[in-house]
PDB file of C-alpha atoms and ligand atoms in Angstrom:
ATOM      1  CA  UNK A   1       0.000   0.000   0.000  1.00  0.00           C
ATOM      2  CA  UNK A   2       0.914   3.868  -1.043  1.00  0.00           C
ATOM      3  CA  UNK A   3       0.736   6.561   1.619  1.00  0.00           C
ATOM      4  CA  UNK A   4       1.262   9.548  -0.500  1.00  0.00           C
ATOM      5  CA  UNK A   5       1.418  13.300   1.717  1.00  0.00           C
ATOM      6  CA  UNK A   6       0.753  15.886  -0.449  1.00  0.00           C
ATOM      7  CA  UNK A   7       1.654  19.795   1.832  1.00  0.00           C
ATOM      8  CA  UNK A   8       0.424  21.639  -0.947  1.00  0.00           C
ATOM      9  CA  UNK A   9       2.194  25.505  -0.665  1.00  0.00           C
ATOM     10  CA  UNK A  10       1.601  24.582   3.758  1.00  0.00           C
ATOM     11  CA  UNK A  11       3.068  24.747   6.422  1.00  0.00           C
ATOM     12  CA  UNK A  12       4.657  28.424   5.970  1.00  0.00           C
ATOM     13  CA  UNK A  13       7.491  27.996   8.291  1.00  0.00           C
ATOM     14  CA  UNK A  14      10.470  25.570   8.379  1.00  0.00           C
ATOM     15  CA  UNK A  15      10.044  25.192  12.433  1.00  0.00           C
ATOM     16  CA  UNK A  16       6.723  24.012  11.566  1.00  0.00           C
ATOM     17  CA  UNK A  17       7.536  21.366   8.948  1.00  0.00           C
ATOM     18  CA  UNK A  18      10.162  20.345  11.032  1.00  0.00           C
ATOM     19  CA  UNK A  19       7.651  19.739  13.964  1.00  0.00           C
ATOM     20  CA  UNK A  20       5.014  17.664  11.915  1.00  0.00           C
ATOM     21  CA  UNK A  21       8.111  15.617  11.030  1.00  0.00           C
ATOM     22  CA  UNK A  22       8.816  15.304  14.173  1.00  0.00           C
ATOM     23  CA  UNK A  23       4.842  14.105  14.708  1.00  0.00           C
ATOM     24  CA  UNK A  24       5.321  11.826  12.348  1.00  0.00           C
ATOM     25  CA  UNK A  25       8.190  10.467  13.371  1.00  0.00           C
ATOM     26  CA  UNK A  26       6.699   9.185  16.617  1.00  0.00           C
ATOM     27  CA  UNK A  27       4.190   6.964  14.521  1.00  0.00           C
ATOM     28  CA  UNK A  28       7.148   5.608  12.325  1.00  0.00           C
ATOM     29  CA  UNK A  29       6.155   1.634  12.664  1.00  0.00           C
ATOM     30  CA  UNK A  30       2.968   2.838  10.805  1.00  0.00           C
ATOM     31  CA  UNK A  31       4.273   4.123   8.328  1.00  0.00           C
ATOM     32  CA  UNK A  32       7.038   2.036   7.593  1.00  0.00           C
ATOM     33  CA  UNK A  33       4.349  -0.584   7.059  1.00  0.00           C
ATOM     34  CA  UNK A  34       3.831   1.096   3.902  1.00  0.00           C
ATOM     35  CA  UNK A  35       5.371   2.826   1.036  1.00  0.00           C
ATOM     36  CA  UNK A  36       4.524   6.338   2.515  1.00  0.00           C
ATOM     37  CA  UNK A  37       6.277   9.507   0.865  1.00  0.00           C
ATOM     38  CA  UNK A  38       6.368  13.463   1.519  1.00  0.00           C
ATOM     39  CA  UNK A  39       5.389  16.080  -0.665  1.00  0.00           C
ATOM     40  CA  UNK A  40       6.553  19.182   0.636  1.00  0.00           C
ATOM     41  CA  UNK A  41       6.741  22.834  -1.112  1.00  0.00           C
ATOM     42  CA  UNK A  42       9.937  23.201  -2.975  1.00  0.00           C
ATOM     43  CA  UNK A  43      11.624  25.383  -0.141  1.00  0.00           C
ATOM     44  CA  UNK A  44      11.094  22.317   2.342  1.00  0.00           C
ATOM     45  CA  UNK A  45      12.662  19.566   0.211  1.00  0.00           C
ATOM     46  CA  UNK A  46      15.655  19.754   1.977  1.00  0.00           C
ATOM     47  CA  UNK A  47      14.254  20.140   5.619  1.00  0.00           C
ATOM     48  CA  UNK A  48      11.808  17.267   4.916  1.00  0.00           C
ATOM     49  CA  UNK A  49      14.599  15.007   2.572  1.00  0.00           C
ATOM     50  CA  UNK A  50      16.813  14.978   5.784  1.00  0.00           C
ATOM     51  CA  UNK A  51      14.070  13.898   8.096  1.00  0.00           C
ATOM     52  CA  UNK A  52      11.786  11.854   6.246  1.00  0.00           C
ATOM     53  CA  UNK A  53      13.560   8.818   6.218  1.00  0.00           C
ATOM     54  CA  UNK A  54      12.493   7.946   9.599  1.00  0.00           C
ATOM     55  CA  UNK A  55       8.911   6.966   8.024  1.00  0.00           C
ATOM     56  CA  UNK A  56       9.280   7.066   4.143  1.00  0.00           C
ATOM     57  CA  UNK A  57      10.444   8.404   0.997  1.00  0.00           C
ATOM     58  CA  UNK A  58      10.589  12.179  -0.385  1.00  0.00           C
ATOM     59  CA  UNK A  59       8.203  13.155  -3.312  1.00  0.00           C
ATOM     60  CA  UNK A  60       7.727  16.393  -5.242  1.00  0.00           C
ATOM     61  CA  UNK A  61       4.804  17.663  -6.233  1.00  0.00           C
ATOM     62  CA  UNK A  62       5.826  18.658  -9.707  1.00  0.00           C
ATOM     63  CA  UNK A  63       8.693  18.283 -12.340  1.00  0.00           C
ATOM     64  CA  UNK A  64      10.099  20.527 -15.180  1.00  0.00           C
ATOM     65  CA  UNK A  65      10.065  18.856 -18.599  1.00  0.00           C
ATOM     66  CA  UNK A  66      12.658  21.225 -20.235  1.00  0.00           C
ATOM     67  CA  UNK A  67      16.125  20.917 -20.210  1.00  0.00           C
ATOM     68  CA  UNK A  68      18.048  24.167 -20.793  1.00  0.00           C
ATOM     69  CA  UNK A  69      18.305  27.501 -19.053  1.00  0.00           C
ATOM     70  CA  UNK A  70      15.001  28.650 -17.434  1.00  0.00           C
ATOM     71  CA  UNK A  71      14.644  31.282 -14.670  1.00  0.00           C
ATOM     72  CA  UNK A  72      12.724  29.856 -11.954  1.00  0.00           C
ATOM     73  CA  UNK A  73      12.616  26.605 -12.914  1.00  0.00           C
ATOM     74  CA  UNK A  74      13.941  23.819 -11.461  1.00  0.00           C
ATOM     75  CA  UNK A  75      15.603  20.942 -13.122  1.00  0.00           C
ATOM     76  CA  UNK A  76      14.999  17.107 -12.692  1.00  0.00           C
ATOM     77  CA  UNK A  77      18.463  16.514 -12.028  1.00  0.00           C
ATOM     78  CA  UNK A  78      18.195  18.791  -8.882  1.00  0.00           C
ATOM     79  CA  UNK A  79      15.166  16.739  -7.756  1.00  0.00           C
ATOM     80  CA  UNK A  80      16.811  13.805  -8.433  1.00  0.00           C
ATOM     81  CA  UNK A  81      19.694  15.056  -6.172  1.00  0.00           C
ATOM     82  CA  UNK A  82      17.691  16.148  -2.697  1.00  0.00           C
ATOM     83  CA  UNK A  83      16.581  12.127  -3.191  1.00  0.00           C
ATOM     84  CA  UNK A  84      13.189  12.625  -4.499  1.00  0.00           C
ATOM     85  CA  UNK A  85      12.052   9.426  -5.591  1.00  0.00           C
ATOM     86  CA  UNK A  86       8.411   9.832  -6.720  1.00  0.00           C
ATOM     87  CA  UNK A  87       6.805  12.849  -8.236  1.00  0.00           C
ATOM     88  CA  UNK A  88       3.273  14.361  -8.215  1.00  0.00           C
ATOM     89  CA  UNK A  89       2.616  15.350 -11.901  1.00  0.00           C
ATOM     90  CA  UNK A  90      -0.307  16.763 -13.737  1.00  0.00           C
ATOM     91  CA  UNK A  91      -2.600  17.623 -10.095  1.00  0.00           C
ATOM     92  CA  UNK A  92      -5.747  19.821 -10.510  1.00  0.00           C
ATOM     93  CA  UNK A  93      -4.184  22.540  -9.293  1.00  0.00           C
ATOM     94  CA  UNK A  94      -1.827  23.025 -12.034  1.00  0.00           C
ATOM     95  CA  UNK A  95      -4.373  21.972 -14.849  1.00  0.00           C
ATOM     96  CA  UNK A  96      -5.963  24.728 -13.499  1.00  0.00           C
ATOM     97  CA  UNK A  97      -3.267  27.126 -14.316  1.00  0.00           C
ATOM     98  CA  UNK A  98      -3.106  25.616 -18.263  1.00  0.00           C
ATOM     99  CA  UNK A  99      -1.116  22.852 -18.118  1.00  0.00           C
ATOM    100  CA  UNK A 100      -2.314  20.246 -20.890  1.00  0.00           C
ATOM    101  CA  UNK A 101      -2.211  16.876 -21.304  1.00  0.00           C
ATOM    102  CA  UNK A 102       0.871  16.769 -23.525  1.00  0.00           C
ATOM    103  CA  UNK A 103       2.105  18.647 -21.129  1.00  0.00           C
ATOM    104  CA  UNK A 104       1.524  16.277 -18.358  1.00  0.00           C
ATOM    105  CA  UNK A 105       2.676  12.832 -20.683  1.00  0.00           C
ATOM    106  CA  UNK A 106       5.813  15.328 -21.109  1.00  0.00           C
ATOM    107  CA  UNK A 107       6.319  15.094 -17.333  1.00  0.00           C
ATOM    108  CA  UNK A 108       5.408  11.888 -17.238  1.00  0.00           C
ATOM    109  CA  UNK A 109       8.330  11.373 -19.941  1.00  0.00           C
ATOM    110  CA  UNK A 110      10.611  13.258 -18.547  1.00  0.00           C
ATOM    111  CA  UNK A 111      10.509  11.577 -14.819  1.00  0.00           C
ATOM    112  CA  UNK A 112      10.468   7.822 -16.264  1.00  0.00           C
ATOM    113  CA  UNK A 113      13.786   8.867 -17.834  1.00  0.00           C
ATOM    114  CA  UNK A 114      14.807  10.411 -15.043  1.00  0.00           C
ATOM    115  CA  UNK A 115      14.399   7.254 -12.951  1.00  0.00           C
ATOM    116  CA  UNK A 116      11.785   8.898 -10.777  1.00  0.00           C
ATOM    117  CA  UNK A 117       8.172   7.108 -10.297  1.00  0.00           C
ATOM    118  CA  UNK A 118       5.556   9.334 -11.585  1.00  0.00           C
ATOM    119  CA  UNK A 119       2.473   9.959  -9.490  1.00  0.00           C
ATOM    120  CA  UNK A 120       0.269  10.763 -12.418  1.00  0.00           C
ATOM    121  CA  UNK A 121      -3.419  12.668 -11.106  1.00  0.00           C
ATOM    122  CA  UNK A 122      -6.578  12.315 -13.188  1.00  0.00           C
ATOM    123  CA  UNK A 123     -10.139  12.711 -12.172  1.00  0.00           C
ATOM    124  CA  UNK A 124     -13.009  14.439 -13.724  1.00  0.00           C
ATOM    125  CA  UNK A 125     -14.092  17.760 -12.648  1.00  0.00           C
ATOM    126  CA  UNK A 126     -18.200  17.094 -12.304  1.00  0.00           C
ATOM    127  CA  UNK A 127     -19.726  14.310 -11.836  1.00  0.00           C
ATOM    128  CA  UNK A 128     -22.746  14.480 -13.325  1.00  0.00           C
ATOM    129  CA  UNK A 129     -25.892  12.226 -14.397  1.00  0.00           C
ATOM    130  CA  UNK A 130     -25.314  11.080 -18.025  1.00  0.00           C
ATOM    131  CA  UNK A 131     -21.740   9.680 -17.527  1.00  0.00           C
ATOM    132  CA  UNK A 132     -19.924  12.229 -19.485  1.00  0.00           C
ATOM    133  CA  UNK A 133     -17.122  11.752 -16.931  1.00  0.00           C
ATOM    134  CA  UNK A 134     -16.400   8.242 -18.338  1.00  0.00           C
ATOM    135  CA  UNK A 135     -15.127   9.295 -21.550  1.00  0.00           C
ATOM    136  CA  UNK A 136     -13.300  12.907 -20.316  1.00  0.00           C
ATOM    137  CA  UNK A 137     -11.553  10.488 -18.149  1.00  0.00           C
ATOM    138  CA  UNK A 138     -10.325   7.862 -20.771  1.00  0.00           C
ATOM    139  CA  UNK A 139      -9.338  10.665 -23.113  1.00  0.00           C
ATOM    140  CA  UNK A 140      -7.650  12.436 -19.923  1.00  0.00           C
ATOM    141  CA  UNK A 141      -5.497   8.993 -19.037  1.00  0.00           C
ATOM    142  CA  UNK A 142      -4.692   8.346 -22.550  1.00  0.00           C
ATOM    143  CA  UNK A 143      -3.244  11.725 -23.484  1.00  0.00           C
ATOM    144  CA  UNK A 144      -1.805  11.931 -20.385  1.00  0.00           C
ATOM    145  CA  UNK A 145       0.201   9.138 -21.277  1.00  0.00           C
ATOM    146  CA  UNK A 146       0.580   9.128 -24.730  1.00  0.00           C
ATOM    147  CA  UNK A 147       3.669   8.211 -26.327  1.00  0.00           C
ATOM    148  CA  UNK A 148       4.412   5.922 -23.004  1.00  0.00           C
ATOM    149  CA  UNK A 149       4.584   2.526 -25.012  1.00  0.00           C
ATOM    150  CA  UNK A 150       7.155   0.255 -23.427  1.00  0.00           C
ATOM    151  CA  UNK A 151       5.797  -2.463 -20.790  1.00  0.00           C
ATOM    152  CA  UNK A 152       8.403  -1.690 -18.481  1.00  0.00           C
ATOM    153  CA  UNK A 153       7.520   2.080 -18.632  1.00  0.00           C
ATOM    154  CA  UNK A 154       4.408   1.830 -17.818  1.00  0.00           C
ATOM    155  CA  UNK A 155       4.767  -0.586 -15.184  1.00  0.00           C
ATOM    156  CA  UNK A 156       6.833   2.475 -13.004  1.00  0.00           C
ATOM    157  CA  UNK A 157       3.518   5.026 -13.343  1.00  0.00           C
ATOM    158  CA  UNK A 158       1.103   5.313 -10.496  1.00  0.00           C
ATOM    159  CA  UNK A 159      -2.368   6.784 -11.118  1.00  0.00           C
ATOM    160  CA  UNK A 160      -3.726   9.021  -8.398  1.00  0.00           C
ATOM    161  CA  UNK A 161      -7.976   9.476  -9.054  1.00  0.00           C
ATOM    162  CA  UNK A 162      -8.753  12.707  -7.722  1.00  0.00           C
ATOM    163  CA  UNK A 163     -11.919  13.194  -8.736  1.00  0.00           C
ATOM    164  CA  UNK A 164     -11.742  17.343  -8.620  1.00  0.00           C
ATOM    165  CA  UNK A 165     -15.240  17.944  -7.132  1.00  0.00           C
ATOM    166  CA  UNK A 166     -13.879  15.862  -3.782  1.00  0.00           C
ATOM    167  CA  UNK A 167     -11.011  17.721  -3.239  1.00  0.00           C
ATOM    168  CA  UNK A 168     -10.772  19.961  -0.341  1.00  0.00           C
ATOM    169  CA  UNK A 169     -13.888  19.032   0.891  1.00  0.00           C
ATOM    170  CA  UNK A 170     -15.135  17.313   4.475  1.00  0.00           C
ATOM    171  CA  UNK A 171     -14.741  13.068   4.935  1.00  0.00           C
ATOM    172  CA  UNK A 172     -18.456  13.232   3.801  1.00  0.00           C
ATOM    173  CA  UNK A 173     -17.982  15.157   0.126  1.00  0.00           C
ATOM    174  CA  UNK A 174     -15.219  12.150  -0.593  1.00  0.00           C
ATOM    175  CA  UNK A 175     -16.562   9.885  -3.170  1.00  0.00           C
ATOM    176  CA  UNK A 176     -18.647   7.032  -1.735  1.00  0.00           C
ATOM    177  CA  UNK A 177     -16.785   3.548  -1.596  1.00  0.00           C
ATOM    178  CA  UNK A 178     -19.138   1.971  -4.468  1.00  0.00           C
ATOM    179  CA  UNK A 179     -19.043   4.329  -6.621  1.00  0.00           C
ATOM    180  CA  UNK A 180     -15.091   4.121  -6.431  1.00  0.00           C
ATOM    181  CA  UNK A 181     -14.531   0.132  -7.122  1.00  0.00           C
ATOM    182  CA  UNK A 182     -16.505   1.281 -10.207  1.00  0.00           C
ATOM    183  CA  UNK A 183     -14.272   4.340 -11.246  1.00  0.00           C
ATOM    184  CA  UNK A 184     -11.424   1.996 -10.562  1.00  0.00           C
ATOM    185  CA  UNK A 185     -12.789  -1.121 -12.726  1.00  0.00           C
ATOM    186  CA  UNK A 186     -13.288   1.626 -15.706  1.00  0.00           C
ATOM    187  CA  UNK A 187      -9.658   3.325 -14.807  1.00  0.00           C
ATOM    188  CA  UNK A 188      -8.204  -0.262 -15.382  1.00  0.00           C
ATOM    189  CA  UNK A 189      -9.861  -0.813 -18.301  1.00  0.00           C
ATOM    190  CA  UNK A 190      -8.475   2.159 -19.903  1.00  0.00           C
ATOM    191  CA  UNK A 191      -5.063   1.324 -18.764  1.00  0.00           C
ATOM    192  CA  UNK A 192      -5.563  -2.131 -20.592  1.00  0.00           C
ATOM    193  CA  UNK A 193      -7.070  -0.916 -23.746  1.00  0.00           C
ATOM    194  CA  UNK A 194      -3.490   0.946 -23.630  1.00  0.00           C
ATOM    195  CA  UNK A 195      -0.994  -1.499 -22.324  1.00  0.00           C
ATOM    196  CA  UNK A 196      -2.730  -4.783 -22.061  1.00  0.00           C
ATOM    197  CA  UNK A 197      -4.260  -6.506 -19.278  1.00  0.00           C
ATOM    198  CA  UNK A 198      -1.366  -7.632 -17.188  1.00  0.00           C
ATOM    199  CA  UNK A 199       0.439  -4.609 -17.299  1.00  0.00           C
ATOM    200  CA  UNK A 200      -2.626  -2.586 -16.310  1.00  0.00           C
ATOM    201  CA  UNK A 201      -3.257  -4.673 -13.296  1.00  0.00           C
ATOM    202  CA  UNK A 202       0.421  -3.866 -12.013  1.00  0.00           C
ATOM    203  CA  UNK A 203      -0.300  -0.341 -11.983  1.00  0.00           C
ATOM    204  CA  UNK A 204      -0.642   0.647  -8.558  1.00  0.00           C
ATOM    205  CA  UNK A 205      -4.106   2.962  -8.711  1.00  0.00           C
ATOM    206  CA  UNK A 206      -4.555   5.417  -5.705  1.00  0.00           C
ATOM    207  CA  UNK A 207      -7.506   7.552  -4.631  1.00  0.00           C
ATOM    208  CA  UNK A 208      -7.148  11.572  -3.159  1.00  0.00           C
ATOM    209  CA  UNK A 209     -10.008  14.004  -2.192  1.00  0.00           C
ATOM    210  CA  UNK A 210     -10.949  14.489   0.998  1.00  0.00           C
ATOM    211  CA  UNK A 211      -9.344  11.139   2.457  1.00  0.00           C
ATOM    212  CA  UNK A 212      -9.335  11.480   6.201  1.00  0.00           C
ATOM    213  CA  UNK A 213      -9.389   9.621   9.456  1.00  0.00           C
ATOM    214  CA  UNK A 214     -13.061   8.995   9.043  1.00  0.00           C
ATOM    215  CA  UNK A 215     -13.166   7.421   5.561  1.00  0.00           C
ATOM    216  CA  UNK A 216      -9.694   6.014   4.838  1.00  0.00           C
ATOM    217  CA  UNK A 217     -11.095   2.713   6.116  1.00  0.00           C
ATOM    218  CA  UNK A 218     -14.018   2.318   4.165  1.00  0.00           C
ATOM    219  CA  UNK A 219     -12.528   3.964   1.047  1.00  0.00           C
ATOM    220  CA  UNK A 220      -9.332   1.569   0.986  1.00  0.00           C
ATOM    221  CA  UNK A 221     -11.161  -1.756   1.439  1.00  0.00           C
ATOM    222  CA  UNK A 222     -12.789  -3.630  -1.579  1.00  0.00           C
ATOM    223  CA  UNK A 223     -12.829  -0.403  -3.683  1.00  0.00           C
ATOM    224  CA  UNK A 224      -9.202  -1.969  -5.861  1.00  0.00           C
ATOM    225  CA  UNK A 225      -7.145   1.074  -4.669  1.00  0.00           C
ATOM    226  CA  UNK A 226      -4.049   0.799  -3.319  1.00  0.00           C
ATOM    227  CA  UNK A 227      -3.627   3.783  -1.476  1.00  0.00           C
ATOM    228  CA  UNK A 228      -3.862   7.256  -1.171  1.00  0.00           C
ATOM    229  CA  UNK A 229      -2.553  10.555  -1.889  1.00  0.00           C
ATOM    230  CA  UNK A 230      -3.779  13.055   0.705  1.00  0.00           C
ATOM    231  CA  UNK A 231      -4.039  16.651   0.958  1.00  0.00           C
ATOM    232  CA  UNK A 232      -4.781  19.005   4.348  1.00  0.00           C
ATOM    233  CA  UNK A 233      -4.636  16.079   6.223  1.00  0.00           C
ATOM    234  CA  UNK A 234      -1.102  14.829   5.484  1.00  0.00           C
ATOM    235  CA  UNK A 235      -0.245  18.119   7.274  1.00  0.00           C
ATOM    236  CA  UNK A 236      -1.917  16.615  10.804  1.00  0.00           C
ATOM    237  CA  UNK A 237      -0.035  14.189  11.940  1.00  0.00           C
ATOM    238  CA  UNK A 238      -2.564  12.487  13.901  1.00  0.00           C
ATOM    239  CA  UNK A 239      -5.111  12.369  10.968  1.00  0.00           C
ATOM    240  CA  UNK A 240      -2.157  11.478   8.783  1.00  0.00           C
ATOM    241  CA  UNK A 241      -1.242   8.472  10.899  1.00  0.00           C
ATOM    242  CA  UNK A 242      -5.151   6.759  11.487  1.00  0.00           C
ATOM    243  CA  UNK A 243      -5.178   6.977   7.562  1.00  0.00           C
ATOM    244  CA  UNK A 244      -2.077   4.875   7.805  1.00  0.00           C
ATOM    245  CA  UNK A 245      -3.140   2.742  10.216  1.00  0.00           C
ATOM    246  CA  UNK A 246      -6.392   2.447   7.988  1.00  0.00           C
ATOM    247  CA  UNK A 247      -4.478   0.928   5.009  1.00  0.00           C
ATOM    248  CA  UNK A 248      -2.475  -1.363   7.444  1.00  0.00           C
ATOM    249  CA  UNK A 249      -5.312  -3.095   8.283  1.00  0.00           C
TER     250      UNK A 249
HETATM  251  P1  LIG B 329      -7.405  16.928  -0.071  1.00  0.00           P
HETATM  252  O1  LIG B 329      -6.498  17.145  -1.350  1.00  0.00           O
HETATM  253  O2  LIG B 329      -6.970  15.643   0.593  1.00  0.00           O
HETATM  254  O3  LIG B 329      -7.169  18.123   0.763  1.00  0.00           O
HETATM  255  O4  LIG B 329      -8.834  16.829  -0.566  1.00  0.00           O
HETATM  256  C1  LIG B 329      -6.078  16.067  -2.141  1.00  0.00           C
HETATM  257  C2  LIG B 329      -5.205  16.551  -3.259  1.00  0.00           C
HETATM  258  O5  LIG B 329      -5.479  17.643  -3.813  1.00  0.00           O
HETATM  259  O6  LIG B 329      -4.211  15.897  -3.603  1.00  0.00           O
END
């Protein structure tokens, strides 16, 4: 199982990523009982990189596709460096800001080469009554990826469903268990239809939106997930750790 923490642009001091390290750190059996990794804002990577290894692995929550000279950028190779080892790429909040889906495959691309596991986020923003989601979705996943054709690629890609509409949102605006063993049955199918059948069912699928202590539990068992990528409530350390304990179990 994946424990994926995604800070977001939080906490706004180093003292006080250091303390929810520290948090964490206390609940380290937990976590160790999974592959669990931080994604902290840029600034942090080095705070967090020297103090997550006590319960995991360091992710970022983006990558740079271009090589070359680019002010403010930052380069894979320097990502690669602070020991990030899986990467957050194409989330909401940056299609939100224009990035495309040949951007995202780009990313996707570029961290494969790179050696890094890429965390790749789809989901739908509505969800709404005549199943339109179903085909934005496959379209989504398969330009998203497009141009990923070897077995052994694709094998190294995680898909994070983050259905947009249950982001940010209480436990109760996650999306209901049921309906996510379905999302997840169609999610594999799309990843077949593009690799095959036993490639697609190596690809580790996780769920994010709203994930908390309250629903971790019913949303990680028989829905076909395995795991999750978590937002505000990676940044509690006691939430954080009964959605560990959740997928332990
Ligand atoms: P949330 O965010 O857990 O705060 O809903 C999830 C995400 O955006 O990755």
């Amino acid at each position: 199982m994946i424990l994926v923490g995604n800070w977001k642009n939080y906490p706004n001091t180093k003292e006080e990523a250091k303390e929810i390290l520290k948090s964490l750190s206390r609940k380290a059996k937990v976590f160790k009982k999974l592959h669990t990794f931080i994604a902290p804002p840029v600034v942090f990577l080095d705070v967090v990189g020297e103090r997550v290894g006590n319960i995991g692995g360091l992710a970022s929550q983006d990558i740079f596709e271009h090589t070359g000279t680019y002010t403010g950028a930052l380069s894979i190779s320097m990502l690669k460096n602070f020991g990030v080892k899986v990467s957050i790429v194409g989330h909401s909040e940056r299609r939100k800001l224009g990035e495309s889906n040949l951007g995202v495959s780009n990313k996707v691309k570029t961290a494969l080469k790179a050696g890094i596991i890429p965390i790749l986020c789809v989901g739908e923003e509505v969800h709404d009554n005549d199943g339109g989601y179903f085909e934005f979705l496959s379209e989504q996943i398969k330009e998203s990826l497009q141009g990923i054709r070897k077995s052994q690629d694709a094998k190294n890609i995680i898909i994070a469903y983050e259905p947009v509409w249950a982001i940010g949102k209480e436990a109760k605006g996650a999306m209901e268990p049921k309906e996510l063993e379905q999302m997840v049955i169609f999610i594999k199918k799309v990843l077949a239809d593009l690799f095959g059948r036993k490639v697609a069912d190596s690809i580790a699928i996780l769920y994010g939106g709203s994930v908390d202590g309250d629903n971790a539990k019913s949303l990680s068992k028989g829905t076909g997930i395995k795991g999750f990528l978590v937002g505000r409530a990676s940044l509690e350390p006691k939430t954080f750790s009964s959605i560990a304990l959740a997928l332990t179990k």
